[in-house]
XYZ file of C-alpha atoms in Angstrom:
540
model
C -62.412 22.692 7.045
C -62.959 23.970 10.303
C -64.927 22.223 13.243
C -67.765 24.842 13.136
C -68.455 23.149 9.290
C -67.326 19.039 10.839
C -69.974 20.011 13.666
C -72.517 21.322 11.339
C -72.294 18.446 8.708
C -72.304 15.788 11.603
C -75.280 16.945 12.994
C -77.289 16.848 9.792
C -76.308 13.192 9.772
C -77.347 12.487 12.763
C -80.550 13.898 12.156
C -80.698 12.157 8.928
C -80.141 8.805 10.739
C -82.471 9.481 13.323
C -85.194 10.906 10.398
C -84.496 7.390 8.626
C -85.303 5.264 11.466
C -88.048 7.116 11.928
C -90.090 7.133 8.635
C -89.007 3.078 8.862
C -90.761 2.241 12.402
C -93.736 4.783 11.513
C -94.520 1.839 8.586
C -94.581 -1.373 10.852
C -97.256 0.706 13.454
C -100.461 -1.175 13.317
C -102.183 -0.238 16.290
C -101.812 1.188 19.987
C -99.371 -1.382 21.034
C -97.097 -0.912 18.386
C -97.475 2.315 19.141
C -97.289 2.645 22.609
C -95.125 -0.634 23.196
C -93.331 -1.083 19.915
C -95.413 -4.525 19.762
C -93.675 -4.987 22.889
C -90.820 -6.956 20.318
C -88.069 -6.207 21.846
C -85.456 -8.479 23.608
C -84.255 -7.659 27.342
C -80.690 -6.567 25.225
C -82.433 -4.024 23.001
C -84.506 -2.301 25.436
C -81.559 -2.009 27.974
C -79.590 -0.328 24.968
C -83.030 2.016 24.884
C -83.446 2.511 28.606
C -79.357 3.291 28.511
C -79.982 5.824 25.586
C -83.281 7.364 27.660
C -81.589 7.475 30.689
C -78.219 8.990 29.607
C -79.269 12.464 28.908
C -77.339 15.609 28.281
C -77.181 16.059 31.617
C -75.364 13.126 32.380
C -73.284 13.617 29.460
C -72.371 16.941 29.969
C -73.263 18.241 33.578
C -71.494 14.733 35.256
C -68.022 15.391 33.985
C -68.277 19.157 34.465
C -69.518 19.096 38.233
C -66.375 16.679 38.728
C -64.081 19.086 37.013
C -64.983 21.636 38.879
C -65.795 20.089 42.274
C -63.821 16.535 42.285
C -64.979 13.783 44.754
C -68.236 15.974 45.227
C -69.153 16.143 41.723
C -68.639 12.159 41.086
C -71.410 11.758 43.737
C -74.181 12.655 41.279
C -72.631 9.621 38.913
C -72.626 7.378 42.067
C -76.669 8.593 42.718
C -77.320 7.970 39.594
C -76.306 4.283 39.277
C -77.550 3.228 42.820
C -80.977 4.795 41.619
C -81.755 0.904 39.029
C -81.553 -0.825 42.223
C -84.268 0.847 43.921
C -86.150 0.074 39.939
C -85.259 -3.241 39.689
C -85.771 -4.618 43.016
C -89.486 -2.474 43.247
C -90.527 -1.733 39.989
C -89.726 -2.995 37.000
C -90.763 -6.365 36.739
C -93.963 -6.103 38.703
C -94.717 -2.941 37.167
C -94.240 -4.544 33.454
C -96.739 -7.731 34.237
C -99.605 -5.473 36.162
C -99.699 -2.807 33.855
C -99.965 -1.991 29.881
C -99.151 1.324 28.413
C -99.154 3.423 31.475
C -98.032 4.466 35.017
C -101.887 5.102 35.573
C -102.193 1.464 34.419
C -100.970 0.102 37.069
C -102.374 2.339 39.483
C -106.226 2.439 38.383
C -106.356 -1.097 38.271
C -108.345 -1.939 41.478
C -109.370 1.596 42.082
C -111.570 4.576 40.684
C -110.460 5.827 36.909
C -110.716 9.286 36.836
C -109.450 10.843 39.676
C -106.347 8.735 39.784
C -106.147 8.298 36.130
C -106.188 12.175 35.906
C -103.551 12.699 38.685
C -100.886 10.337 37.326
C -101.051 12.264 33.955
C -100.393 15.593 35.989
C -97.501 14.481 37.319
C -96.146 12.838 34.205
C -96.273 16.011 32.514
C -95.066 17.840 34.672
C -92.256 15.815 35.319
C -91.811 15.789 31.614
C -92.399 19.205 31.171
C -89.174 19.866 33.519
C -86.843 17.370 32.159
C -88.237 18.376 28.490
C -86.757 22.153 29.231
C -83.707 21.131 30.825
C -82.893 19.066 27.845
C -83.972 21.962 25.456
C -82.239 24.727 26.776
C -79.323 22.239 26.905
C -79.285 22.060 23.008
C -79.325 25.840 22.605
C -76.522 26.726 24.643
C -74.550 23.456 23.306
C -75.172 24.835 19.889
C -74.111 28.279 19.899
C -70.911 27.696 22.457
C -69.663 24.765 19.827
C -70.204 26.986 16.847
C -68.567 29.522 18.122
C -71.676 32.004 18.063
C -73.454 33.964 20.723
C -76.680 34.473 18.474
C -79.793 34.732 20.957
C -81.716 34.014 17.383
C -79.708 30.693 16.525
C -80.061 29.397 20.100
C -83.827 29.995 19.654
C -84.259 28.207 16.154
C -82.410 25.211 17.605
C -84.646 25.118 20.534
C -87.129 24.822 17.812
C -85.969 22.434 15.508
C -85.492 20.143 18.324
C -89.164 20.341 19.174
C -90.038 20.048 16.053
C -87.564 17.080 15.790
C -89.297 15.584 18.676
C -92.757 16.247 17.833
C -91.986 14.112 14.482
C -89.954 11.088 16.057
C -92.893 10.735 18.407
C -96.066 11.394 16.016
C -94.372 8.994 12.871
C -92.470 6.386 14.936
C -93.930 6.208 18.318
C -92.211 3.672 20.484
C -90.909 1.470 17.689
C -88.981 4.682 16.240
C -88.204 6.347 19.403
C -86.610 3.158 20.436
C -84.485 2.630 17.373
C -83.151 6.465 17.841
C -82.237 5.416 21.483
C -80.312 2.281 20.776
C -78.165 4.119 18.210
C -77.697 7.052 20.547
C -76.512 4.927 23.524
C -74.463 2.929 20.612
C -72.813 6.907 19.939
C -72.390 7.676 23.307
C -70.680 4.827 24.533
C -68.416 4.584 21.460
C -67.732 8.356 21.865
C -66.721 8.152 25.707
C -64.527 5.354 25.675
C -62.690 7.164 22.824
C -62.126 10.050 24.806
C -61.254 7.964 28.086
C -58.516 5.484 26.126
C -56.698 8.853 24.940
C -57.348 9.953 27.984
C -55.575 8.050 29.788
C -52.737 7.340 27.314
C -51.633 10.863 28.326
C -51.048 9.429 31.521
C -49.243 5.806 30.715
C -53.076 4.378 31.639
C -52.020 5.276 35.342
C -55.146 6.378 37.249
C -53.246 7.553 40.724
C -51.480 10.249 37.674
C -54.755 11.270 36.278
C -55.549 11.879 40.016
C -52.403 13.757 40.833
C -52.605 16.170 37.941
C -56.256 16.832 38.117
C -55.469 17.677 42.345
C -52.438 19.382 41.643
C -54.027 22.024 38.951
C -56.929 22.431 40.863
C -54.339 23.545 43.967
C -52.758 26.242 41.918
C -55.995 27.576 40.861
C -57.419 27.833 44.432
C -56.510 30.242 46.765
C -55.370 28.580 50.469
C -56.924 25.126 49.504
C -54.502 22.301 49.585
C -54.610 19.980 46.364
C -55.865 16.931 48.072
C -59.437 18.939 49.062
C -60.359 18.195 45.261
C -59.789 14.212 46.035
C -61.777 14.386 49.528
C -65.625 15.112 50.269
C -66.491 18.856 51.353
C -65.749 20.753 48.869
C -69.251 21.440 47.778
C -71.099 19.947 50.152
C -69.636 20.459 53.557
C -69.157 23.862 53.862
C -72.156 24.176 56.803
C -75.100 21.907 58.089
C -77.842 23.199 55.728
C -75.129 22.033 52.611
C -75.101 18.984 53.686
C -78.648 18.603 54.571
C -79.067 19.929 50.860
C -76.474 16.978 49.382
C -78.748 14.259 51.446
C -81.907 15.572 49.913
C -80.478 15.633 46.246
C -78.995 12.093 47.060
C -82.804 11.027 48.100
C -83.931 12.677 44.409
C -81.682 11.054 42.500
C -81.639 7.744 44.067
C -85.640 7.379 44.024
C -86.998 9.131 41.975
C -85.626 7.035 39.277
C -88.243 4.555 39.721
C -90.767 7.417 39.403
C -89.530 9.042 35.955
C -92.192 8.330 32.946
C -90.235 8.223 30.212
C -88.764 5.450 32.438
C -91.262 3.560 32.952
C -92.868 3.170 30.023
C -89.727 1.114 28.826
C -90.975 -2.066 30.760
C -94.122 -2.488 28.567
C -92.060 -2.580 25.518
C -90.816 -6.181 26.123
C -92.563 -9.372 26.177
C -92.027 -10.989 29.260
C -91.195 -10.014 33.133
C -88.004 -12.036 32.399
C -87.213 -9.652 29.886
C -87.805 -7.075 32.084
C -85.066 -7.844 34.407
C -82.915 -8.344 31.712
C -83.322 -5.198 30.283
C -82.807 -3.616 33.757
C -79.412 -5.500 34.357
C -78.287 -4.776 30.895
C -79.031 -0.848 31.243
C -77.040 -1.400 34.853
C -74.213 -2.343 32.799
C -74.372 -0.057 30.235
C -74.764 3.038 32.711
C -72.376 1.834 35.498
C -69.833 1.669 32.245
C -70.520 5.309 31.501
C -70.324 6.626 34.798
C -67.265 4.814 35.195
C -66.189 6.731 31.927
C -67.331 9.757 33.694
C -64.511 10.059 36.021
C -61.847 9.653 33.764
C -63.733 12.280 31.792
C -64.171 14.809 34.765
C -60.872 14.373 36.395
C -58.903 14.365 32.384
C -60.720 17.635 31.785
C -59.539 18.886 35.412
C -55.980 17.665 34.888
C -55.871 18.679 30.704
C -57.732 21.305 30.702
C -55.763 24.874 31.995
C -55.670 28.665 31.770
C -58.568 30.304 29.453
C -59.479 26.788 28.282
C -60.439 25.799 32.053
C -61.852 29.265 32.310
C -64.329 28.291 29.203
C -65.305 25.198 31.613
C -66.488 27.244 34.458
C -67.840 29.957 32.588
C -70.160 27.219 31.293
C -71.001 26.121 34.683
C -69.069 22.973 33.333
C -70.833 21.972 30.590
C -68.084 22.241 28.081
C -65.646 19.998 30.149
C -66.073 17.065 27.720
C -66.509 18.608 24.420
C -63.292 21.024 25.000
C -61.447 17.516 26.514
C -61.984 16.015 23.065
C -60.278 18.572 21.303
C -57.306 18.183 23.399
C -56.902 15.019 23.072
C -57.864 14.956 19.643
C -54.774 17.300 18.718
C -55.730 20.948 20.469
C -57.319 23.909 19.340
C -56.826 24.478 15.288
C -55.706 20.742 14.461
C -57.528 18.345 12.335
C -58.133 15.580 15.220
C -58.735 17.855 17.744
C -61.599 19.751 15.509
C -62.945 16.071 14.466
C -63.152 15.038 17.752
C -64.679 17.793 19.179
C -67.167 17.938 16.356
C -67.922 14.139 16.623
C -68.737 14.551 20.557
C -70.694 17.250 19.907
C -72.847 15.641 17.108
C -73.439 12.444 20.026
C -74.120 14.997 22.370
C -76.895 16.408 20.151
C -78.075 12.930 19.455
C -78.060 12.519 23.311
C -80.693 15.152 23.384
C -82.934 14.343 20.673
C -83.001 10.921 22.067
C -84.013 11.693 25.466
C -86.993 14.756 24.379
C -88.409 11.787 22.013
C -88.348 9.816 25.056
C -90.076 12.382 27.315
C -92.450 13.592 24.633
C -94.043 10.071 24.189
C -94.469 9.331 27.872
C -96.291 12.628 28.709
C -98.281 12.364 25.358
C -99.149 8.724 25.653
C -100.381 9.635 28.813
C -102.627 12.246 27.876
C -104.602 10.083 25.316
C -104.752 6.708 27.027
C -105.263 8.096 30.488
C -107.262 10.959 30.204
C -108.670 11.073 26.861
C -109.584 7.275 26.324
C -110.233 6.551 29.987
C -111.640 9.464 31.614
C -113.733 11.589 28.875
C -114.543 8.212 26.405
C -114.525 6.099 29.754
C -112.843 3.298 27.904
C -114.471 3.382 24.279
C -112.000 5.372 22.202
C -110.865 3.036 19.314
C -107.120 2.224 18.747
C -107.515 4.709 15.822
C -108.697 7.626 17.715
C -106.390 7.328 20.481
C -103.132 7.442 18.544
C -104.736 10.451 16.665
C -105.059 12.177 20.143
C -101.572 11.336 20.831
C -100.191 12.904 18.180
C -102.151 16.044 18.402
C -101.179 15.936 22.392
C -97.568 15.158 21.227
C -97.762 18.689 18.863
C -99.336 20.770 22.055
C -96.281 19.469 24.673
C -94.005 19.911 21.969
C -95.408 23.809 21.297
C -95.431 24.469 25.478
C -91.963 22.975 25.810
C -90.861 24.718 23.150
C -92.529 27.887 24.358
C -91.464 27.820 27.502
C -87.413 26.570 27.018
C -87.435 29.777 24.273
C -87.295 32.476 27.504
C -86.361 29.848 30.233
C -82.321 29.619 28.339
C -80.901 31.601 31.281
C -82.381 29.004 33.762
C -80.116 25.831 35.623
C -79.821 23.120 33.593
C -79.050 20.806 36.413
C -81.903 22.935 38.671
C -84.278 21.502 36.179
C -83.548 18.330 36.112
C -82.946 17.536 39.996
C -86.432 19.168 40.201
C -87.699 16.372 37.638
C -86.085 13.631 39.759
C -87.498 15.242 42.536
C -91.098 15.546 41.536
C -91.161 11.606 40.133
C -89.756 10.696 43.800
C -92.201 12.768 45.759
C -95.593 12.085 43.596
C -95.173 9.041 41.343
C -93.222 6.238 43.364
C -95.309 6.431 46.719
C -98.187 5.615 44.886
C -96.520 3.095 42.820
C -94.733 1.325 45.836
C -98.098 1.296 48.236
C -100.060 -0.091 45.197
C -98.100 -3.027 44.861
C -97.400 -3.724 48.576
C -100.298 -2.473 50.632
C -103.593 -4.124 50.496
C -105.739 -0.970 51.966
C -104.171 1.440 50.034
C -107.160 3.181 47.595
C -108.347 5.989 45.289
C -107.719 8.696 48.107
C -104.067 7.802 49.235
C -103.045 7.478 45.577
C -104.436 11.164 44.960
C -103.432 12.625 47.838
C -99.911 11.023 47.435
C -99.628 11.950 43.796
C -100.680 15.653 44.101
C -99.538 16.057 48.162
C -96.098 15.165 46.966
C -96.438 17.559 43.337
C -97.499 20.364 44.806
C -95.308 20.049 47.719
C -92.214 19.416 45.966
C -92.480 22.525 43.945
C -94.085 24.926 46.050
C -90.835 24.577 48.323
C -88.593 25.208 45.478
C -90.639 27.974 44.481
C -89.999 29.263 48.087
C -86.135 28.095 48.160
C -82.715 29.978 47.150
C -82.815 28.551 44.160
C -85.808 30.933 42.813
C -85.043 34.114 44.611
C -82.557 35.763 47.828
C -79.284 34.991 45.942
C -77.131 36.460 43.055
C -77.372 33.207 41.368
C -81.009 32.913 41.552
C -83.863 32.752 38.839
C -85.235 35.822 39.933
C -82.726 38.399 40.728
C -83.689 41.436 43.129
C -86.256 39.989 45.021
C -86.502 37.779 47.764
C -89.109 34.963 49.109
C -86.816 32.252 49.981
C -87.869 30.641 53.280
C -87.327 27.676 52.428
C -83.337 26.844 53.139
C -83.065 23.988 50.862
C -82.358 23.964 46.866
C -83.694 20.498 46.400
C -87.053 19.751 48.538
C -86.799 15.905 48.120
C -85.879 15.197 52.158
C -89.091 16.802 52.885
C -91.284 16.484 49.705
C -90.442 12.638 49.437
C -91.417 11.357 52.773
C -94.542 13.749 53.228
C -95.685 12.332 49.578
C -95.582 8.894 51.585
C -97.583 10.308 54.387
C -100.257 11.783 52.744
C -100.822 8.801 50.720
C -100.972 6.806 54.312
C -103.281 9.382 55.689
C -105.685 9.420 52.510
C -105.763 5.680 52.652
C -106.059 5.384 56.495
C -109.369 8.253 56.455
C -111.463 6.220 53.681
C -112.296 2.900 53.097
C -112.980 1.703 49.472
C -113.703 -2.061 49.451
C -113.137 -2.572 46.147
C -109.613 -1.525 46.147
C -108.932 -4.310 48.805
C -111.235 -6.707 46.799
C -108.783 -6.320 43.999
C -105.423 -6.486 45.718
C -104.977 -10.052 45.237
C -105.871 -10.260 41.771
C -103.014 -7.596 41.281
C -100.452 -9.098 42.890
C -100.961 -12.055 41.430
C -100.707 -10.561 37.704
C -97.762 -8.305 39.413
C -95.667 -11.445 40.725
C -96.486 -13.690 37.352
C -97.661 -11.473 34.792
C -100.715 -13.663 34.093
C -103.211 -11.464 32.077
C -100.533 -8.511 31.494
C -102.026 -7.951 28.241
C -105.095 -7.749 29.129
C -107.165 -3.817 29.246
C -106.743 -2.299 32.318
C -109.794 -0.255 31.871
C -113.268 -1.983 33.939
């Protein structure tokens, strides 16, 4: 049996595990907290397995250990941005976000000020965000597909673009958070297991001696460069230090990564699915663990495929921009190309990969959706008087439409960046959602105009200037080829877009005065610092 067939029967089981779980939590949903929250049941352990599985995405999986292969020290930055990022959401967010909110970013945010206009522009930007990370994670599973069947069929990559909306669209409108959940603790459960497997064997090839691993990796990367020495793949530069604006570029994604963390959705709604602010910190240091682990894992996996990995099976590496480092690692370990363990391996990786991504879109799909019926159909056109009933019903049908425009849009987006799409994500959460999410909690004056003008100033800001960057147009390896618009230097806008989000929200707040907002501070902080009334509706 080859590993096209192991892959293919694999991935049906995942999907039938996944499908199980699902049709189980879809029969303990009784109303909109089970449904939003999962009955907010579950221990700080359990939802720091979830937030672990959410937060891990294909990106991580596969993009991490292929940037290192390719680009050494400079590619194990992203896993180091990555990690720092739950401090910034456990020292500002995720408690106090947990006790003064209930379903909802928007929750939290619409508390002491006016419903619709803020209500309305924190469900922009968590679609959009979603939107982004949705595609990225999409396009992903097409490409992963094809490469590990061994097919270049533009018709097979589209179908599985499909059946993993379709996938998603039924996790979220069956199991809601309960199911989605479930599929994310037994994804992280994969992952984990999967990595460590391929880091012990790993290593074994090198008598578990790290400075080896190093070596190798340096040395290979040496003979494959022309007039670089060997230790340049051990040293910063590489990628980022060619020139100022590179390095400007690095500090910006660093600012992206690291903050906008605390912005994502998908993220966010995590903290309202336990039941106390103790559990929220839990949860957080757990999924600290968990991640730090994997990105730890990630540098034995980057460097192993660097120093394992040679001739035409190297050159399958970069011609996937990296993506394959990990997959094509496992099968050498496993035994090589055409033996049993190596073709097991490989197909096992790529079946948790898979699961990566259908754990992550469930994820997405239920923040954005959730957000669309609780914050703009039950609070801005029923002004609060949906019942529990009709508001899951909306987010199912909303759940169905994101699904259809993700899927619509990831169909002719497969030639985009991956890792473009997601760094825009990050990018977008950090500009427009955590400004008005930090000066909430800690400003008394802040009010309905700073939190709109924050939210959309830093939205439209943050992709307008990748619209106008190198990343869209002026370059061979831009979106749009044979054309060119790019003024702005910069491929990732977050050292601008972030601190002029901030600003705006300063200068809305500063240029209006709204009482009431002020009036209400207190009562906030007080829920925000000991979650009395958490429960409660946020809706006056």
């Amino acid at each position: 049996m080859d590993h096209q067939v192991i892959t293919a029967v694999l991935f049906l089981a995942v999907v039938a595990v996944t499908l199980v779980i699902t049709v189980w939590a879809s029969r303990q949903n009784q109303g909109t907290t089970d449904f939003y929250a999962g009955g907010r049941s579950f221990s700080g352990i359990q939802n720091g397995l979830a937030i672990g599985g959410d937060y891990m995405s294909a990106a991580s999986f596969l993009g991490i250990s292929g940037a290192i292969a390719l680009s050494g020290y400079d590619g194990f930055l992203y896993s180091i941005g990555f990690l720092v990022a739950w401090l910034v959401a456990l020292l500002l967010v995720a408690e106090m976000l947990r006790n003064s909110g209930r379903y909802t970013m928007a929750d939290q945010l619409a508390y002491r000020m006016k419903q619709r206009p803020v209500r309305m522009a924190a469900a922009t930007s968590t679609v959009v965000v979603s939107i982004f990370y949705l595609l990225a994670q999409m396009v992903g599973a097409g490409a992963l597909v094809a490469l590990l069947l061994g097919v270049d069929n533009q018709w097979l990559k589209n179908l599985t673009i499909l059946g993993v909306g379709a996938l998603m669209i039924i996790y979220v409108t069956f199991g809601g958070m309960k199911g989605t959940t479930w599929v994310q603790i037994v994804k992280a459960v994969l992952l984990m297991a999967g990595s460590a497997i391929i880091v012990v064997l790993v290593l074994a090839e090198f008598g578990f001696n790290l400075s080896d691993l190093l070596g190798t990796a340096a040395d290979n990367y040496g003979n494959r460069a022309e007039g670089n020495a060997a230790a340049a793949f051990l040293e910063p530069g590489l990628q980022y230090g060619a020139d100022l604006t590179s390095k400007i570029n690095f500090l910006s994604l660093g600012l992206a990564l690291v903050l906008g963390t605390a912005g994502l959705p998908h993220i966010l709604i995590r903290f309202y699915t336990v039941p106390t602010s103790r559990d929220a910190r839990k949860s957080v240091l757990w999924a600290i663990v968990l991640i730090g682990i994997f990105y730890l894992f990630t540098l034995v996996l980057g460097f192993g495929a660097a120093a394992l990995l040679t001739g035409d099976k190297f050159g399958e590496v970069t011609e996937s921009g990296g993506n394959l480092a990990s997959p094509l690692l496992a099968e050498a370990v496993g035994g090589g190309e055409g033996s049993a363990g190596g073709a097991i391996l490989l197909a096992f990786i790529a079946a948790v990969a898979f699961a990566t991504i259908l754990a992550v879109v469930a994820g997405l799909t239920l923040a954005s959706s959730t957000s669309v019926a609780h914050d703009i159909y039950n609070s801005v056109v029923k002004h609060g008087t949906a019942s529990e009933s009709q508001e899951i019903r909306m987010t199912r049908l909303a759940a169905v439409v994101i699904g259809a425009i993700a899927i619509g849009l990831a169909i002719p987006a497969q030639q985009l960046n991956i890792a473009f799409l997601v760094a825009l994500a990050f990018a977008v959460a950090a500009s427009a959602n955590l400004p008005a999410i930090v000066y909430n909690m800690f400003w008394r004056r802040f009010n309905t105009r700073g939190a709109v003008w924050s939210i959309y100033g830093g939205l439209i800001s943050c992709v307008g200037l990748v619209f106008f960057s190198p990343t869209v147009s002026g370059t061979p390896t831009s979106l749009v080829t044979g054309a060119d618009w790019s003024w702005f230097p910069l491929s990732n806008p977050g050292i601008v877009s972030i601190p002029l989000g901030f600003l705006l929200g300063w200068l809305g707040t500063v240029t209006s005065r709204e009482p009431a907002a002020e009036e209400r501070f207190t009562e906030l902080e007080v829920r925000a610092l000991t979650g009395a009334g958490a429960e409660q509706a946020v809706i006056h």
